[in-house]
PDB file of C-alpha atoms in Angstrom:
ATOM      1  CA  UNK O   1      60.386  -9.908 103.417  1.00 84.00           C
ATOM      2  CA  UNK O   2      62.535  -6.793 103.603  1.00 97.00           C
ATOM      3  CA  UNK O   3      65.493  -5.093 101.957  1.00 98.00           C
ATOM      4  CA  UNK O   4      68.717  -4.214 103.775  1.00 98.00           C
ATOM      5  CA  UNK O   5      69.790  -0.917 102.230  1.00 98.00           C
ATOM      6  CA  UNK O   6      72.709   0.109 104.445  1.00 98.00           C
ATOM      7  CA  UNK O   7      75.789  -2.108 104.373  1.00 98.00           C
ATOM      8  CA  UNK O   8      79.546  -1.911 103.901  1.00 98.00           C
ATOM      9  CA  UNK O   9      82.153  -4.075 102.208  1.00 98.00           C
ATOM     10  CA  UNK O  10      85.905  -4.079 101.725  1.00 98.00           C
ATOM     11  CA  UNK O  11      85.513  -0.933  99.639  1.00 98.00           C
ATOM     12  CA  UNK O  12      84.915   0.855 102.944  1.00 97.00           C
ATOM     13  CA  UNK O  13      87.912   1.486 105.168  1.00 96.00           C
ATOM     14  CA  UNK O  14      86.227  -0.204 108.138  1.00 96.00           C
ATOM     15  CA  UNK O  15      85.186  -3.504 106.537  1.00 98.00           C
ATOM     16  CA  UNK O  16      86.909  -6.589 105.144  1.00 98.00           C
ATOM     17  CA  UNK O  17      83.761  -8.196 103.749  1.00 98.00           C
ATOM     18  CA  UNK O  18      83.705  -9.265 100.113  1.00 98.00           C
ATOM     19  CA  UNK O  19      80.525  -8.023  98.408  1.00 98.00           C
ATOM     20  CA  UNK O  20      79.466 -11.514  97.352  1.00 98.00           C
ATOM     21  CA  UNK O  21      79.513 -12.732 100.957  1.00 98.00           C
ATOM     22  CA  UNK O  22      77.062  -9.971 101.854  1.00 98.00           C
ATOM     23  CA  UNK O  23      74.745 -11.064  99.039  1.00 98.00           C
ATOM     24  CA  UNK O  24      74.899 -14.667 100.177  1.00 98.00           C
ATOM     25  CA  UNK O  25      74.111 -13.616 103.753  1.00 98.00           C
ATOM     26  CA  UNK O  26      71.117 -11.575 102.560  1.00 98.00           C
ATOM     27  CA  UNK O  27      69.769 -14.514 100.566  1.00 98.00           C
ATOM     28  CA  UNK O  28      70.258 -16.847 103.538  1.00 98.00           C
ATOM     29  CA  UNK O  29      68.210 -14.477 105.692  1.00 97.00           C
ATOM     30  CA  UNK O  30      65.347 -14.431 103.222  1.00 97.00           C
ATOM     31  CA  UNK O  31      65.654 -10.793 102.152  1.00 98.00           C
ATOM     32  CA  UNK O  32      64.065  -9.511  98.967  1.00 97.00           C
ATOM     33  CA  UNK O  33      67.106  -7.408  98.076  1.00 98.00           C
ATOM     34  CA  UNK O  34      69.943  -5.241  99.278  1.00 98.00           C
ATOM     35  CA  UNK O  35      71.787  -2.061  98.485  1.00 98.00           C
ATOM     36  CA  UNK O  36      75.521  -1.613  98.951  1.00 98.00           C
ATOM     37  CA  UNK O  37      76.352   1.758 100.525  1.00 98.00           C
ATOM     38  CA  UNK O  38      80.091   1.894 101.049  1.00 98.00           C
ATOM     39  CA  UNK O  39      81.619   4.879 102.811  1.00 98.00           C
ATOM     40  CA  UNK O  40      82.982   8.007 101.174  1.00 98.00           C
ATOM     41  CA  UNK O  41      84.155  10.368 103.907  1.00 98.00           C
ATOM     42  CA  UNK O  42      86.445  12.952 102.376  1.00 97.00           C
ATOM     43  CA  UNK O  43      88.721  14.842 104.781  1.00 97.00           C
ATOM     44  CA  UNK O  44      88.217  12.313 107.528  1.00 97.00           C
ATOM     45  CA  UNK O  45      90.293  13.439 110.547  1.00 96.00           C
ATOM     46  CA  UNK O  46      93.483  11.660 111.619  1.00 87.00           C
ATOM     47  CA  UNK O  47      93.391   9.266 108.637  1.00 93.00           C
ATOM     48  CA  UNK O  48      92.297  11.134 105.477  1.00 93.00           C
ATOM     49  CA  UNK O  49      92.804   8.032 103.309  1.00 94.00           C
ATOM     50  CA  UNK O  50      90.609   5.718 105.391  1.00 95.00           C
ATOM     51  CA  UNK O  51      87.293   6.383 103.669  1.00 97.00           C
ATOM     52  CA  UNK O  52      88.352   7.396 100.166  1.00 96.00           C
ATOM     53  CA  UNK O  53      86.310   5.112  97.959  1.00 96.00           C
ATOM     54  CA  UNK O  54      87.645   3.612  94.720  1.00 97.00           C
ATOM     55  CA  UNK O  55      84.467   4.381  92.811  1.00 98.00           C
ATOM     56  CA  UNK O  56      85.560   2.823  89.528  1.00 97.00           C
ATOM     57  CA  UNK O  57      86.418  -0.577  91.028  1.00 98.00           C
ATOM     58  CA  UNK O  58      83.404  -0.451  93.338  1.00 98.00           C
ATOM     59  CA  UNK O  59      81.025   0.260  90.456  1.00 98.00           C
ATOM     60  CA  UNK O  60      82.557  -2.478  88.311  1.00 98.00           C
ATOM     61  CA  UNK O  61      82.345  -5.183  90.986  1.00 98.00           C
ATOM     62  CA  UNK O  62      78.770  -4.411  91.955  1.00 98.00           C
ATOM     63  CA  UNK O  63      77.747  -4.357  88.281  1.00 98.00           C
ATOM     64  CA  UNK O  64      79.309  -7.799  87.843  1.00 98.00           C
ATOM     65  CA  UNK O  65      77.472  -9.067  90.922  1.00 97.00           C
ATOM     66  CA  UNK O  66      74.183  -7.678  89.674  1.00 97.00           C
ATOM     67  CA  UNK O  67      74.634  -9.442  86.350  1.00 97.00           C
ATOM     68  CA  UNK O  68      75.462 -12.703  88.090  1.00 97.00           C
ATOM     69  CA  UNK O  69      72.371 -12.574  90.285  1.00 96.00           C
ATOM     70  CA  UNK O  70      70.001 -11.218  87.651  1.00 92.00           C
ATOM     71  CA  UNK O  71      66.529 -12.768  87.992  1.00 90.00           C
ATOM     72  CA  UNK O  72      67.704 -14.439  91.234  1.00 95.00           C
ATOM     73  CA  UNK O  73      68.192 -11.620  93.720  1.00 97.00           C
ATOM     74  CA  UNK O  74      67.825  -7.846  93.603  1.00 98.00           C
ATOM     75  CA  UNK O  75      70.990  -5.779  94.132  1.00 98.00           C
ATOM     76  CA  UNK O  76      71.226  -1.992  94.141  1.00 98.00           C
ATOM     77  CA  UNK O  77      74.274   0.239  94.192  1.00 98.00           C
ATOM     78  CA  UNK O  78      74.672   3.174  96.525  1.00 98.00           C
ATOM     79  CA  UNK O  79      77.024   5.170  98.699  1.00 98.00           C
ATOM     80  CA  UNK O  80      77.076   6.639 102.184  1.00 98.00           C
ATOM     81  CA  UNK O  81      78.427  10.167 101.924  1.00 98.00           C
ATOM     82  CA  UNK O  82      80.010  11.648 105.009  1.00 98.00           C
ATOM     83  CA  UNK O  83      78.611  15.172 105.036  1.00 98.00           C
ATOM     84  CA  UNK O  84      80.588  18.201 106.183  1.00 98.00           C
ATOM     85  CA  UNK O  85      79.805  21.769 105.103  1.00 98.00           C
ATOM     86  CA  UNK O  86      83.258  22.509 103.685  1.00 97.00           C
ATOM     87  CA  UNK O  87      83.149  19.499 101.324  1.00 98.00           C
ATOM     88  CA  UNK O  88      79.573  20.009 100.134  1.00 98.00           C
ATOM     89  CA  UNK O  89      80.629  20.849  96.565  1.00 98.00           C
ATOM     90  CA  UNK O  90      82.761  17.712  96.293  1.00 98.00           C
ATOM     91  CA  UNK O  91      79.986  15.500  97.637  1.00 98.00           C
ATOM     92  CA  UNK O  92      77.505  16.999  95.190  1.00 98.00           C
ATOM     93  CA  UNK O  93      79.906  16.285  92.333  1.00 98.00           C
ATOM     94  CA  UNK O  94      80.288  12.662  93.428  1.00 98.00           C
ATOM     95  CA  UNK O  95      76.513  12.296  93.711  1.00 98.00           C
ATOM     96  CA  UNK O  96      76.011  13.512  90.157  1.00 98.00           C
ATOM     97  CA  UNK O  97      78.996  11.768  88.580  1.00 97.00           C
ATOM     98  CA  UNK O  98      77.968   8.150  89.235  1.00 98.00           C
ATOM     99  CA  UNK O  99      74.668   6.353  88.517  1.00 97.00           C
ATOM    100  CA  UNK O 100      73.838   5.440  92.100  1.00 98.00           C
ATOM    101  CA  UNK O 101      70.499   3.937  93.009  1.00 98.00           C
ATOM    102  CA  UNK O 102      70.651   5.340  96.511  1.00 99.00           C
ATOM    103  CA  UNK O 103      72.613   7.873  98.551  1.00 99.00           C
ATOM    104  CA  UNK O 104      72.698   8.016 102.328  1.00 99.00           C
ATOM    105  CA  UNK O 105      73.879  11.309 103.758  1.00 98.00           C
ATOM    106  CA  UNK O 106      75.400  10.916 107.204  1.00 98.00           C
ATOM    107  CA  UNK O 107      77.127  12.951 109.875  1.00 98.00           C
ATOM    108  CA  UNK O 108      80.244  11.098 111.003  1.00 97.00           C
ATOM    109  CA  UNK O 109      82.502  14.089 111.602  1.00 98.00           C
ATOM    110  CA  UNK O 110      81.508  17.090 113.713  1.00 98.00           C
ATOM    111  CA  UNK O 111      83.771  20.116 113.380  1.00 97.00           C
ATOM    112  CA  UNK O 112      86.804  17.966 112.714  1.00 97.00           C
ATOM    113  CA  UNK O 113      86.149  15.125 115.179  1.00 98.00           C
ATOM    114  CA  UNK O 114      84.262  11.831 114.841  1.00 98.00           C
ATOM    115  CA  UNK O 115      82.102  11.169 117.948  1.00 98.00           C
ATOM    116  CA  UNK O 116      83.386   7.598 117.694  1.00 97.00           C
ATOM    117  CA  UNK O 117      86.503   8.866 119.494  1.00 97.00           C
ATOM    118  CA  UNK O 118      86.481   9.767 123.185  1.00 96.00           C
ATOM    119  CA  UNK O 119      88.207  13.096 122.560  1.00 97.00           C
ATOM    120  CA  UNK O 120      84.954  14.414 121.074  1.00 98.00           C
ATOM    121  CA  UNK O 121      83.506  14.423 124.613  1.00 98.00           C
ATOM    122  CA  UNK O 122      86.488  15.956 126.407  1.00 97.00           C
ATOM    123  CA  UNK O 123      85.912  19.083 128.478  1.00 96.00           C
ATOM    124  CA  UNK O 124      82.119  19.244 128.299  1.00 97.00           C
ATOM    125  CA  UNK O 125      78.996  17.442 129.308  1.00 98.00           C
ATOM    126  CA  UNK O 126      77.552  14.565 127.352  1.00 98.00           C
ATOM    127  CA  UNK O 127      74.428  16.612 126.622  1.00 98.00           C
ATOM    128  CA  UNK O 128      76.540  19.435 125.164  1.00 98.00           C
ATOM    129  CA  UNK O 129      78.353  16.958 122.933  1.00 98.00           C
ATOM    130  CA  UNK O 130      75.093  15.407 121.763  1.00 98.00           C
ATOM    131  CA  UNK O 131      73.562  18.813 121.067  1.00 98.00           C
ATOM    132  CA  UNK O 132      76.541  19.827 118.942  1.00 98.00           C
ATOM    133  CA  UNK O 133      76.093  16.652 116.924  1.00 98.00           C
ATOM    134  CA  UNK O 134      72.434  17.384 116.189  1.00 98.00           C
ATOM    135  CA  UNK O 135      73.206  21.014 115.353  1.00 98.00           C
ATOM    136  CA  UNK O 136      75.855  19.815 112.902  1.00 98.00           C
ATOM    137  CA  UNK O 137      73.164  17.898 111.039  1.00 98.00           C
ATOM    138  CA  UNK O 138      71.275  21.143 110.541  1.00 98.00           C
ATOM    139  CA  UNK O 139      74.471  22.757 109.247  1.00 98.00           C
ATOM    140  CA  UNK O 140      74.756  19.998 106.647  1.00 98.00           C
ATOM    141  CA  UNK O 141      71.110  20.370 105.655  1.00 98.00           C
ATOM    142  CA  UNK O 142      71.727  24.013 104.756  1.00 97.00           C
ATOM    143  CA  UNK O 143      74.485  23.192 102.246  1.00 97.00           C
ATOM    144  CA  UNK O 144      72.189  21.923  99.467  1.00 94.00           C
ATOM    145  CA  UNK O 145      73.572  18.424 100.023  1.00 96.00           C
ATOM    146  CA  UNK O 146      72.495  15.797  97.492  1.00 98.00           C
ATOM    147  CA  UNK O 147      71.280  12.605  99.195  1.00 98.00           C
ATOM    148  CA  UNK O 148      68.111  10.545  99.556  1.00 98.00           C
ATOM    149  CA  UNK O 149      67.872   9.737 103.266  1.00 98.00           C
ATOM    150  CA  UNK O 150      69.775  10.919 106.321  1.00 98.00           C
ATOM    151  CA  UNK O 151      71.566   8.074 108.046  1.00 98.00           C
ATOM    152  CA  UNK O 152      71.378   7.085 111.731  1.00 98.00           C
ATOM    153  CA  UNK O 153      70.283  10.531 112.929  1.00 98.00           C
ATOM    154  CA  UNK O 154      71.337   9.852 116.519  1.00 98.00           C
ATOM    155  CA  UNK O 155      74.591   8.041 115.633  1.00 98.00           C
ATOM    156  CA  UNK O 156      76.348   9.974 118.399  1.00 98.00           C
ATOM    157  CA  UNK O 157      74.642   7.997 121.185  1.00 98.00           C
ATOM    158  CA  UNK O 158      76.419   4.829 120.123  1.00 97.00           C
ATOM    159  CA  UNK O 159      79.670   6.208 121.480  1.00 97.00           C
ATOM    160  CA  UNK O 160      78.926   8.711 124.250  1.00 97.00           C
ATOM    161  CA  UNK O 161      80.374   8.143 127.742  1.00 97.00           C
ATOM    162  CA  UNK O 162      77.002   6.793 128.875  1.00 98.00           C
ATOM    163  CA  UNK O 163      75.742   6.002 125.390  1.00 97.00           C
ATOM    164  CA  UNK O 164      71.923   6.247 125.554  1.00 97.00           C
ATOM    165  CA  UNK O 165      71.520   5.829 129.317  1.00 97.00           C
ATOM    166  CA  UNK O 166      70.511   9.471 129.851  1.00 98.00           C
ATOM    167  CA  UNK O 167      69.550  10.262 126.266  1.00 98.00           C
ATOM    168  CA  UNK O 168      66.005  10.811 125.075  1.00 97.00           C
ATOM    169  CA  UNK O 169      64.184  12.410 122.183  1.00 98.00           C
ATOM    170  CA  UNK O 170      62.422  14.715 124.640  1.00 97.00           C
ATOM    171  CA  UNK O 171      65.704  16.175 125.880  1.00 97.00           C
ATOM    172  CA  UNK O 172      66.661  17.280 122.342  1.00 98.00           C
ATOM    173  CA  UNK O 173      63.196  17.559 120.814  1.00 98.00           C
ATOM    174  CA  UNK O 174      63.560  21.156 119.589  1.00 98.00           C
ATOM    175  CA  UNK O 175      66.607  20.493 117.434  1.00 98.00           C
ATOM    176  CA  UNK O 176      65.489  17.026 116.366  1.00 98.00           C
ATOM    177  CA  UNK O 177      62.102  18.360 115.268  1.00 98.00           C
ATOM    178  CA  UNK O 178      63.860  21.035 113.249  1.00 98.00           C
ATOM    179  CA  UNK O 179      65.965  18.346 111.571  1.00 98.00           C
ATOM    180  CA  UNK O 180      62.888  16.277 110.753  1.00 98.00           C
ATOM    181  CA  UNK O 181      60.881  19.216 109.436  1.00 98.00           C
ATOM    182  CA  UNK O 182      63.788  20.324 107.283  1.00 98.00           C
ATOM    183  CA  UNK O 183      64.216  16.848 105.811  1.00 98.00           C
ATOM    184  CA  UNK O 184      60.505  16.608 105.061  1.00 98.00           C
ATOM    185  CA  UNK O 185      60.509  20.044 103.418  1.00 98.00           C
ATOM    186  CA  UNK O 186      63.484  18.941 101.294  1.00 98.00           C
ATOM    187  CA  UNK O 187      61.660  15.784 100.199  1.00 98.00           C
ATOM    188  CA  UNK O 188      64.268  13.613 101.933  1.00 98.00           C
ATOM    189  CA  UNK O 189      63.761  10.564 104.083  1.00 98.00           C
ATOM    190  CA  UNK O 190      65.335   8.930 107.089  1.00 98.00           C
ATOM    191  CA  UNK O 191      66.314   5.369 107.858  1.00 98.00           C
ATOM    192  CA  UNK O 192      65.668   2.937 110.656  1.00 98.00           C
ATOM    193  CA  UNK O 193      69.170   1.655 111.361  1.00 98.00           C
ATOM    194  CA  UNK O 194      69.194  -1.540 113.394  1.00 98.00           C
ATOM    195  CA  UNK O 195      72.871  -1.066 114.206  1.00 98.00           C
ATOM    196  CA  UNK O 196      71.677   0.383 117.504  1.00 98.00           C
ATOM    197  CA  UNK O 197      70.668  -3.121 118.572  1.00 98.00           C
ATOM    198  CA  UNK O 198      74.061  -4.477 117.537  1.00 97.00           C
ATOM    199  CA  UNK O 199      75.732  -1.809 119.689  1.00 96.00           C
ATOM    200  CA  UNK O 200      73.663  -2.870 122.690  1.00 97.00           C
ATOM    201  CA  UNK O 201      71.470   0.247 122.883  1.00 98.00           C
ATOM    202  CA  UNK O 202      68.244  -1.739 122.951  1.00 98.00           C
ATOM    203  CA  UNK O 203      66.826   0.617 120.294  1.00 98.00           C
ATOM    204  CA  UNK O 204      67.414   1.407 116.633  1.00 98.00           C
ATOM    205  CA  UNK O 205      69.050   4.606 115.381  1.00 98.00           C
ATOM    206  CA  UNK O 206      67.095   6.794 115.559  1.00 98.00           C
ATOM    207  CA  UNK O 207      64.921   5.748 118.473  1.00 98.00           C
ATOM    208  CA  UNK O 208      61.305   4.704 118.179  1.00 98.00           C
ATOM    209  CA  UNK O 209      60.145   8.108 119.455  1.00 98.00           C
ATOM    210  CA  UNK O 210      61.980   9.895 116.646  1.00 98.00           C
ATOM    211  CA  UNK O 211      60.578   7.517 114.051  1.00 98.00           C
ATOM    212  CA  UNK O 212      57.064   8.206 115.350  1.00 98.00           C
ATOM    213  CA  UNK O 213      57.692  11.951 115.380  1.00 98.00           C
ATOM    214  CA  UNK O 214      58.940  11.872 111.783  1.00 98.00           C
ATOM    215  CA  UNK O 215      55.734  10.148 110.727  1.00 98.00           C
ATOM    216  CA  UNK O 216      53.602  12.511 112.827  1.00 98.00           C
ATOM    217  CA  UNK O 217      55.190  15.517 111.098  1.00 98.00           C
ATOM    218  CA  UNK O 218      54.310  14.072 107.693  1.00 98.00           C
ATOM    219  CA  UNK O 219      57.424  12.070 106.833  1.00 98.00           C
ATOM    220  CA  UNK O 220      56.789   9.146 104.507  1.00 98.00           C
ATOM    221  CA  UNK O 221      60.171   8.025 103.164  1.00 98.00           C
ATOM    222  CA  UNK O 222      61.870   5.500 105.418  1.00 98.00           C
ATOM    223  CA  UNK O 223      64.480   2.931 104.464  1.00 98.00           C
ATOM    224  CA  UNK O 224      65.739  -0.050 106.454  1.00 98.00           C
ATOM    225  CA  UNK O 225      69.382  -0.885 107.068  1.00 98.00           C
ATOM    226  CA  UNK O 226      71.481  -2.891 109.498  1.00 98.00           C
ATOM    227  CA  UNK O 227      74.695  -0.938 108.913  1.00 98.00           C
ATOM    228  CA  UNK O 228      76.439  -4.290 108.546  1.00 98.00           C
ATOM    229  CA  UNK O 229      80.208  -4.429 108.049  1.00 98.00           C
ATOM    230  CA  UNK O 230      80.339  -8.231 108.158  1.00 98.00           C
ATOM    231  CA  UNK O 231      78.067 -10.918 106.685  1.00 98.00           C
ATOM    232  CA  UNK O 232      76.811 -12.049 110.096  1.00 98.00           C
ATOM    233  CA  UNK O 233      75.325  -8.601 110.719  1.00 98.00           C
ATOM    234  CA  UNK O 234      73.308  -8.371 107.502  1.00 98.00           C
ATOM    235  CA  UNK O 235      69.621  -7.855 108.430  1.00 98.00           C
ATOM    236  CA  UNK O 236      70.563  -7.693 112.116  1.00 98.00           C
ATOM    237  CA  UNK O 237      67.430  -7.620 114.321  1.00 98.00           C
ATOM    238  CA  UNK O 238      65.208  -7.214 111.262  1.00 98.00           C
ATOM    239  CA  UNK O 239      62.610  -9.337 113.029  1.00 97.00           C
ATOM    240  CA  UNK O 240      61.850  -6.243 115.138  1.00 98.00           C
ATOM    241  CA  UNK O 241      61.512  -3.810 112.236  1.00 98.00           C
ATOM    242  CA  UNK O 242      57.919  -4.391 111.034  1.00 98.00           C
ATOM    243  CA  UNK O 243      56.423  -3.918 114.500  1.00 98.00           C
ATOM    244  CA  UNK O 244      58.567  -0.858 115.267  1.00 98.00           C
ATOM    245  CA  UNK O 245      57.610   0.850 112.029  1.00 98.00           C
ATOM    246  CA  UNK O 246      53.955  -0.176 112.295  1.00 98.00           C
ATOM    247  CA  UNK O 247      53.723   1.227 115.815  1.00 98.00           C
ATOM    248  CA  UNK O 248      55.290   4.455 114.520  1.00 98.00           C
ATOM    249  CA  UNK O 249      52.466   4.697 111.984  1.00 98.00           C
ATOM    250  CA  UNK O 250      54.167   3.386 108.852  1.00 98.00           C
ATOM    251  CA  UNK O 251      52.537   0.911 106.504  1.00 97.00           C
ATOM    252  CA  UNK O 252      55.239   1.057 103.872  1.00 98.00           C
ATOM    253  CA  UNK O 253      59.000   1.321 103.678  1.00 98.00           C
ATOM    254  CA  UNK O 254      61.135   2.564 100.792  1.00 98.00           C
ATOM    255  CA  UNK O 255      63.733   1.143  98.460  1.00 98.00           C
ATOM    256  CA  UNK O 256      65.539   3.470  96.078  1.00 98.00           C
ATOM    257  CA  UNK O 257      66.266   2.637  92.474  1.00 98.00           C
ATOM    258  CA  UNK O 258      67.833   5.231  90.198  1.00 98.00           C
ATOM    259  CA  UNK O 259      67.460   7.705  93.080  1.00 98.00           C
ATOM    260  CA  UNK O 260      63.682   7.321  93.186  1.00 98.00           C
ATOM    261  CA  UNK O 261      61.774   5.809  96.124  1.00 98.00           C
ATOM    262  CA  UNK O 262      59.676   2.700  95.630  1.00 98.00           C
ATOM    263  CA  UNK O 263      57.192   2.094  98.445  1.00 98.00           C
ATOM    264  CA  UNK O 264      56.818  -1.507  99.586  1.00 98.00           C
ATOM    265  CA  UNK O 265      54.366  -2.873 102.165  1.00 97.00           C
ATOM    266  CA  UNK O 266      55.781  -3.818 105.543  1.00 93.00           C
ATOM    267  CA  UNK O 267      53.771  -7.028 105.662  1.00 79.00           C
TER     268      UNK O 267
END
């Protein structure tokens, strides 16, 4: 039994899901626990208000949920911070101001554009666009960002013109290895995000090769999340997770409580 530690509710600008419905879905799927990680993406392009999180209301509702499910189901409270170098100080303040269990640091915006939008790919090759995305992760890692794991490291391939048809770890191995080594040196982890299956990629984010490479380089901290924005996507394709992680060399996965990793057996 696993934990889903990457999910969004109506506190995120891209979800209408009530938190309690996500808990009920997790229980129905036989999970051991979950962690809410609603979006905070300050200075999001085109719609700066979209991912501004009401932290006070969010904290209060999750605390009420936790109390209601005490001794019945484990609930943790987290946030997914959209990292950009020019807002590093603000994100660090948010990370220290609230008693989160878990913080995902993610790259959603690259030099003022979200790769979700087709304009990110205008006027250049897909490979050039993907490379800029990976290089932006390194930029964020050199800002002393405060987070626990880096989210969906190859998020960009969900939205490219050909998505992951021509994409491979090998093609970008130099920059991806530098990302992984930097994260390991920082004591940070990564996640296996099964949203890639939901988006029809046939692989998680990041791919199996990247997960194996992270382990090969000495990485030990790995969390599991479906990136669900609706109850029906909680624990999406989790049946594939134990074998993927085992084949990558992992025997344990991590759950964060009070910003500290707890290692749990995969089986």
